[in-house]
Tab-separated table of C-alpha atoms in Angstrom:
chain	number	residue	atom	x	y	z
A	1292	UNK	CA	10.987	-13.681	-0.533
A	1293	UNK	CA	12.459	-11.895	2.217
A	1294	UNK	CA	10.731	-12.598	5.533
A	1295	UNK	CA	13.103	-9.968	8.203
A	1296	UNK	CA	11.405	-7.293	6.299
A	1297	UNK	CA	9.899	-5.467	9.500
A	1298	UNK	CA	13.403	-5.836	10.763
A	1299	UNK	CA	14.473	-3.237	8.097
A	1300	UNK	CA	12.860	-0.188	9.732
A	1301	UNK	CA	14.133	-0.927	13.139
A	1302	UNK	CA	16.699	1.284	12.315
A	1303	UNK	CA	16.647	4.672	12.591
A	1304	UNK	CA	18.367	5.379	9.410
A	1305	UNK	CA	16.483	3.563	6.992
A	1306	UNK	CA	13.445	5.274	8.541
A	1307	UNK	CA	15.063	8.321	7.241
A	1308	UNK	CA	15.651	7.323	3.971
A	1309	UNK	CA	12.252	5.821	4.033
A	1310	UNK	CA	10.791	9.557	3.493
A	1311	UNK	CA	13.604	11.579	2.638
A	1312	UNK	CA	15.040	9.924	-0.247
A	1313	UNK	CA	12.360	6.990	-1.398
A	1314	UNK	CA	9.105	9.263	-0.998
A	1315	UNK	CA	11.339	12.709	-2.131
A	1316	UNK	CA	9.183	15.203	-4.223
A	1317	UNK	CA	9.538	14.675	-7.684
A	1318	UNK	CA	10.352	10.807	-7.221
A	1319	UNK	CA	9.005	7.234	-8.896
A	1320	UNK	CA	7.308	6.713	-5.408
A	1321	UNK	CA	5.716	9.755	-4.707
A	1322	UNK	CA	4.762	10.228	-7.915
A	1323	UNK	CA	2.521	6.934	-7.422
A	1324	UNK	CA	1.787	8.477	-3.580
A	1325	UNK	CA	-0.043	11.053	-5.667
A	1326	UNK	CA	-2.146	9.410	-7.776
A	1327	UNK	CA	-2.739	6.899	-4.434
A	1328	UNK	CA	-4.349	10.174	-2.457
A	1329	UNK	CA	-6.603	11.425	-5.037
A	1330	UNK	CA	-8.019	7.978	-6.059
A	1331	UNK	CA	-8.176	7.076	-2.242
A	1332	UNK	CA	-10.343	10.368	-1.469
A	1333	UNK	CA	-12.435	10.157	-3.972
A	1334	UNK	CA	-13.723	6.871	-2.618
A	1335	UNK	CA	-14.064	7.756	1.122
A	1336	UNK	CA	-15.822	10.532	-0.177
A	1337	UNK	CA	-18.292	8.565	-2.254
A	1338	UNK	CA	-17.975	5.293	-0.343
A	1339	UNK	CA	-19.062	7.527	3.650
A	1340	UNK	CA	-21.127	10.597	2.405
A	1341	UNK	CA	-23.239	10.835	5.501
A	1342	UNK	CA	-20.995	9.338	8.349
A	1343	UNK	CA	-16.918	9.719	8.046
A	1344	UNK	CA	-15.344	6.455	8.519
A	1345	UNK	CA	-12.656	5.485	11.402
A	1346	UNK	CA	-9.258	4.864	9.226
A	1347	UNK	CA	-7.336	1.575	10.459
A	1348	UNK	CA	-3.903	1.603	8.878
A	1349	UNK	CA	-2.153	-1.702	9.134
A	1350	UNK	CA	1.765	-1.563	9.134
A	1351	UNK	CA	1.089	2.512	8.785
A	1352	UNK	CA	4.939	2.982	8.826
A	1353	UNK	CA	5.444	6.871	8.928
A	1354	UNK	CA	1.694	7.422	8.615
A	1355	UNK	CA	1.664	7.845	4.993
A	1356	UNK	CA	-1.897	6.479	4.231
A	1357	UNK	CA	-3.333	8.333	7.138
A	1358	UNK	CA	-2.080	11.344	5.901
A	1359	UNK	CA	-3.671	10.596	2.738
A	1360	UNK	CA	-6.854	10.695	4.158
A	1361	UNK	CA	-6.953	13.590	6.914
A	1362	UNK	CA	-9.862	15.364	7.222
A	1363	UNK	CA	-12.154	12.426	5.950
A	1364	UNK	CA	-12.221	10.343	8.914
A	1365	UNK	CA	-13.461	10.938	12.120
A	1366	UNK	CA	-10.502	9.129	13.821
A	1367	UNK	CA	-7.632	7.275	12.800
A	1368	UNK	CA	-5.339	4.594	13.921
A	1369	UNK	CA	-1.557	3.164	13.168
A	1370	UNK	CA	-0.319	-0.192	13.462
A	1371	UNK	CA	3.043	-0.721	13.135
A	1372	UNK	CA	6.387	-3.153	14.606
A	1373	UNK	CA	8.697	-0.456	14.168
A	1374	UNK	CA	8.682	1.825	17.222
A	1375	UNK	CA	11.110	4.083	15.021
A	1376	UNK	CA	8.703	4.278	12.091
A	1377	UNK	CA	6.164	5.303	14.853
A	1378	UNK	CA	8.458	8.042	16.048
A	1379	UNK	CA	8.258	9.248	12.330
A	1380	UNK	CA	4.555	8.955	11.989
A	1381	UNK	CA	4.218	11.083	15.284
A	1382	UNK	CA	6.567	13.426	14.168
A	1383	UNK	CA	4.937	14.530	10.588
A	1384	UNK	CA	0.927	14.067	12.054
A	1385	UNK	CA	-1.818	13.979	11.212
A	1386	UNK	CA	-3.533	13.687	14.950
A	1387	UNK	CA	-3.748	10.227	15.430
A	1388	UNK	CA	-3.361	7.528	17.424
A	1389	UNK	CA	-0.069	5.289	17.232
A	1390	UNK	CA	0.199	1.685	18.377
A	1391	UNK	CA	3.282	-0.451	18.488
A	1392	UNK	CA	2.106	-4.481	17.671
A	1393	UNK	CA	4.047	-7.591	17.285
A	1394	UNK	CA	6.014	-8.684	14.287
A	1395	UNK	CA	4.671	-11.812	14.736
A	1396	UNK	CA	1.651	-13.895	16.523
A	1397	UNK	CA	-2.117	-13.955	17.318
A	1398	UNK	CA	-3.779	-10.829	15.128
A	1399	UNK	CA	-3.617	-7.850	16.688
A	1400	UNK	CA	-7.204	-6.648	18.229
A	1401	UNK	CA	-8.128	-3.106	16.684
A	1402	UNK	CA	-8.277	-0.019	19.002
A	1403	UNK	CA	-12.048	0.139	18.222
A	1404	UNK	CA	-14.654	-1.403	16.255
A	1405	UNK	CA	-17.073	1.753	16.389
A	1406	UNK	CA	-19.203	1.993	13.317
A	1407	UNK	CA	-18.011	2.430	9.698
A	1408	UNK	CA	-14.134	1.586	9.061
A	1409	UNK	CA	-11.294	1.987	6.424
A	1410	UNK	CA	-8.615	-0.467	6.778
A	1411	UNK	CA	-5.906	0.548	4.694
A	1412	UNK	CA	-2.576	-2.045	4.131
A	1413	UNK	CA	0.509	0.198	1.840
A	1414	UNK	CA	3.493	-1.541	0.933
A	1415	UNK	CA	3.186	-4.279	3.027
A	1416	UNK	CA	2.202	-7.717	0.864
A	1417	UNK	CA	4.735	-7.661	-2.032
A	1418	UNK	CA	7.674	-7.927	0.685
A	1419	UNK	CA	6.265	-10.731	3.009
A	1420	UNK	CA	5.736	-13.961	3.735
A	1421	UNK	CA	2.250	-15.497	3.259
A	1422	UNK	CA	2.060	-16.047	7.312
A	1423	UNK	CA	2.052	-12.116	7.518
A	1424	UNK	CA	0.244	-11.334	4.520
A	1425	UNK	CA	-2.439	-13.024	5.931
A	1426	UNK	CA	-2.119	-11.892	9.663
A	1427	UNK	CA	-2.587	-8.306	7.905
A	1428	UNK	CA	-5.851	-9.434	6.006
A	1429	UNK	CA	-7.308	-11.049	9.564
A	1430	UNK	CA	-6.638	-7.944	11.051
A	1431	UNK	CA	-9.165	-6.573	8.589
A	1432	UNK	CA	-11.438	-8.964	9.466
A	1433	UNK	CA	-11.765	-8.275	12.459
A	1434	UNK	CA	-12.041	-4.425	12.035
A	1435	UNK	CA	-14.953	-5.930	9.399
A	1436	UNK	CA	-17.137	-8.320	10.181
A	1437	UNK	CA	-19.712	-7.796	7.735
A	1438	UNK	CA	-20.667	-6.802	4.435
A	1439	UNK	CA	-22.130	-3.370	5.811
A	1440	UNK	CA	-18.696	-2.391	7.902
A	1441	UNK	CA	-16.579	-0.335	5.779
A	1442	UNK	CA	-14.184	-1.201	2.801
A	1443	UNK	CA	-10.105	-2.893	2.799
A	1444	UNK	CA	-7.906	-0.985	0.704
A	1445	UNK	CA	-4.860	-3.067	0.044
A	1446	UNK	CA	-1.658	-2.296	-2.168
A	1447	UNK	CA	0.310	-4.423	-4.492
A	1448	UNK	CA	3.299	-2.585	-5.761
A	1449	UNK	CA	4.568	-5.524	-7.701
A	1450	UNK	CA	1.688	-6.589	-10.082
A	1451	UNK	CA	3.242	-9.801	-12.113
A	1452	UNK	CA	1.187	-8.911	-14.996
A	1453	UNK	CA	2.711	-5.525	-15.483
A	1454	UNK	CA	5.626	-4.243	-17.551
A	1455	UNK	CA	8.097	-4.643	-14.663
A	1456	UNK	CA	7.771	-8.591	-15.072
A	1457	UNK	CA	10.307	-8.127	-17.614
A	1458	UNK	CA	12.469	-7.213	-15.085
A	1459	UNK	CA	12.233	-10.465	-13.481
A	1460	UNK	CA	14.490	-12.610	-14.736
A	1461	UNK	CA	17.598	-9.596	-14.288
A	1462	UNK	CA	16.607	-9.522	-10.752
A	1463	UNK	CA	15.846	-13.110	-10.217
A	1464	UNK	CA	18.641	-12.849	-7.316
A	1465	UNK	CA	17.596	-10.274	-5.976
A	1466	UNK	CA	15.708	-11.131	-2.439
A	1467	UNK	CA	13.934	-7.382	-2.472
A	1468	UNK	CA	12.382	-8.352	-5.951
A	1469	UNK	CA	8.857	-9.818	-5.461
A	1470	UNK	CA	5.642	-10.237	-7.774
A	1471	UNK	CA	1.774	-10.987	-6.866
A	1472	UNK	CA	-0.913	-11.923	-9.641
A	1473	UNK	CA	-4.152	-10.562	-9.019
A	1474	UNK	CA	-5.107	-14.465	-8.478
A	1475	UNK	CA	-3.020	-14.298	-5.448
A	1476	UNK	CA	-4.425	-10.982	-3.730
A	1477	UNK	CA	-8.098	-12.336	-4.470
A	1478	UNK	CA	-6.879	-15.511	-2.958
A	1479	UNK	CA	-5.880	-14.139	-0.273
A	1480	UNK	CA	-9.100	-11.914	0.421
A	1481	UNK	CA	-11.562	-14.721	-0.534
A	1482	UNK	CA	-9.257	-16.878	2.386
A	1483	UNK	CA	-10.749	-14.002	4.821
A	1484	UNK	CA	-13.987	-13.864	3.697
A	1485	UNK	CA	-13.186	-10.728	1.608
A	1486	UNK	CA	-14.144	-9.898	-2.425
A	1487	UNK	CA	-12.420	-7.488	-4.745
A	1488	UNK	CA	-14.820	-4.546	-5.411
A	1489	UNK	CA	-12.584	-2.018	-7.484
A	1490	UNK	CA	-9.177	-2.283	-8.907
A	1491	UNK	CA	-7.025	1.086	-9.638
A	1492	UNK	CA	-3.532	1.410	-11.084
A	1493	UNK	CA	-1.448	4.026	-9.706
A	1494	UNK	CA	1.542	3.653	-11.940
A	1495	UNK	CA	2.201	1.488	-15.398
A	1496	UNK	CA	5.502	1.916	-15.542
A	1497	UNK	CA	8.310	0.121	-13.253
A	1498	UNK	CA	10.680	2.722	-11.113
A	1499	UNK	CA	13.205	1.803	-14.481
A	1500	UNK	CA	11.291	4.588	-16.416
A	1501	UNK	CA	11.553	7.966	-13.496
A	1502	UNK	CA	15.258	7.218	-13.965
A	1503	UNK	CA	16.418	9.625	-16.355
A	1504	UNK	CA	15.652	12.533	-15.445
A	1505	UNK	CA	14.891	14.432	-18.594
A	1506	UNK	CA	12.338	11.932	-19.918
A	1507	UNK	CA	10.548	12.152	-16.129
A	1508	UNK	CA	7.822	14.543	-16.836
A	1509	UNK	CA	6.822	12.883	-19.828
A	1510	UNK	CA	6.718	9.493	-18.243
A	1511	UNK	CA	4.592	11.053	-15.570
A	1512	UNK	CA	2.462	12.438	-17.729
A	1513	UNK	CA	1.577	9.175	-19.743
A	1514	UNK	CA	1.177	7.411	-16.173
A	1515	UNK	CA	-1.201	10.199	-15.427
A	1516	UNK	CA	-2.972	9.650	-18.354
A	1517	UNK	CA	-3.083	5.458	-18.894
A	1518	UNK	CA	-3.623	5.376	-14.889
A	1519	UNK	CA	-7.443	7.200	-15.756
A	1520	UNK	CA	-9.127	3.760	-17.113
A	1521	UNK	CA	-9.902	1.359	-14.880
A	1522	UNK	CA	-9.712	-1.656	-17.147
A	1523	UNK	CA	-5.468	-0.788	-17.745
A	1524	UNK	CA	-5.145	-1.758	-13.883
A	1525	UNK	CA	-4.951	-5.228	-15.397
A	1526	UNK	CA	-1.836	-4.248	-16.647
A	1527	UNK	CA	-0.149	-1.660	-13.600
A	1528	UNK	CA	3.275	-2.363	-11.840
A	1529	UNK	CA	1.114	-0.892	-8.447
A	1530	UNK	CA	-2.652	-1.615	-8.149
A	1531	UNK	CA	-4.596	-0.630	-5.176
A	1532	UNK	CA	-7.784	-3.176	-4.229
A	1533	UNK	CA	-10.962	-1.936	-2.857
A	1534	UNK	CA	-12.583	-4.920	-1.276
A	1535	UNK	CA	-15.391	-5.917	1.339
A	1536	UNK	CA	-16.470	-8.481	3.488
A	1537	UNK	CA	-18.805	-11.248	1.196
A	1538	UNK	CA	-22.467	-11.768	2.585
């Protein structure tokens, strides 16, 4: 697993690419960015329907997640190494505010602990090492203390139970090319004192499929479609976890 990951989007051009090219319209990722937003607004809505929640994004990168969720929260905070990817997240909006943390270290202390919360953690795990995998899930600890303070979205774009395991033994050299079980997210929740609530797919197929280009809007239809049951997310390349603070 590649640990200088954060070191990756210290550069300015890589930030670029980061939303120009990775998240373009029409593409594998924001394709799953999609399907992310709607599922993700649905359950603010239903989760906070008399007080909107304060959104804590951990390694928010060019604010993607916050984004996602403007207009449902009464305030919202980034966390990211990256003072470049910060630039970015300025740049784009939504008003929020922006905060530069360590790569490594003690857990960052949240801007605020001020009634209910969203953390949200995007596209961080999959890429890490354990030691920041779990400084991310402490961080939501300590944004949630209890059982009553708000939910932890986190994302797993590498699901080892999903069809793009067959693509690990071609890439088995490859130091970008990580997998998590669902053991190991729960794992790593339960080690914080959080438990999976909800599970939701957001795409069945590996980035393989978008490819060709003719055969995209049918792929993206079927993901559309298989991504609707919640028992498939078993089975989806990129899950997102709804989880909450046990007791």
């Amino acid at each position: 697993m590649h640990t200088g990951y954060s070191q990756v989007f210290r550069d300015s051009r890589n930030v670029d690419r980061y939303d120009r090219v990775v998240y373009a319209p029409d593409s594998y990722a924001s394709a799953i960015s999609a399907r992310q937003k709607a599922y993700l607004r649905r359950v603010v809505a239903r989760a906070y329907p008399a007080i909107r929640p304060v959104q804590h994004d951990f390694a928010c990168g060019t604010g993607r997640a916050v984004r996602m969720l403007a207009g449902l929260v009464r305030a919202a905070h980034g966390y990211d190494p990256s003072p470049q990817m910060l630039d970015a997240a300025r740049s784009v909006g939504p008003a929020a505010q922006w905060h530069e943390i360590a790569t490594t270290g003690p857990v960052p202390e949240p801007a605020t602990v001020d009634g209910p919360a969203i953390v949200t953690v995007f596209r961080l795990l999959l890429n890490v090492s354990d030691e920041v995998r779990h400084r991310a899930v402490a961080f939501a600890a300590r944004v949630l203390p209890d059982a009553g303070a708000g939910l932890l979205v986190l994302e797993n774009h590498g699901n080892r139970a999903s069809l793009r395991h067959l693509l690990a033994r071609r890439h088995r050299a490859d130091r970008w090319f990580a997998e998590l079980s669902h053991r190991q997210v729960a794992e790593l929740l339960a080690a914080h004192g959080f438990t999976v609530v909800a599970r939701h797919g957001c795409t069945m197929f590996p980035r393989a499929a978008y490819r060709i280009r003719r055969l995209r809007p049918l792929v993206r239809w079927l993901d559309d479609l298989l991504c609707r049951p919640g028992w498939l997310s078993r089975y989806a390349t990129d899950v997102l976890y709804l989880a909450e603070r046990t007791g």
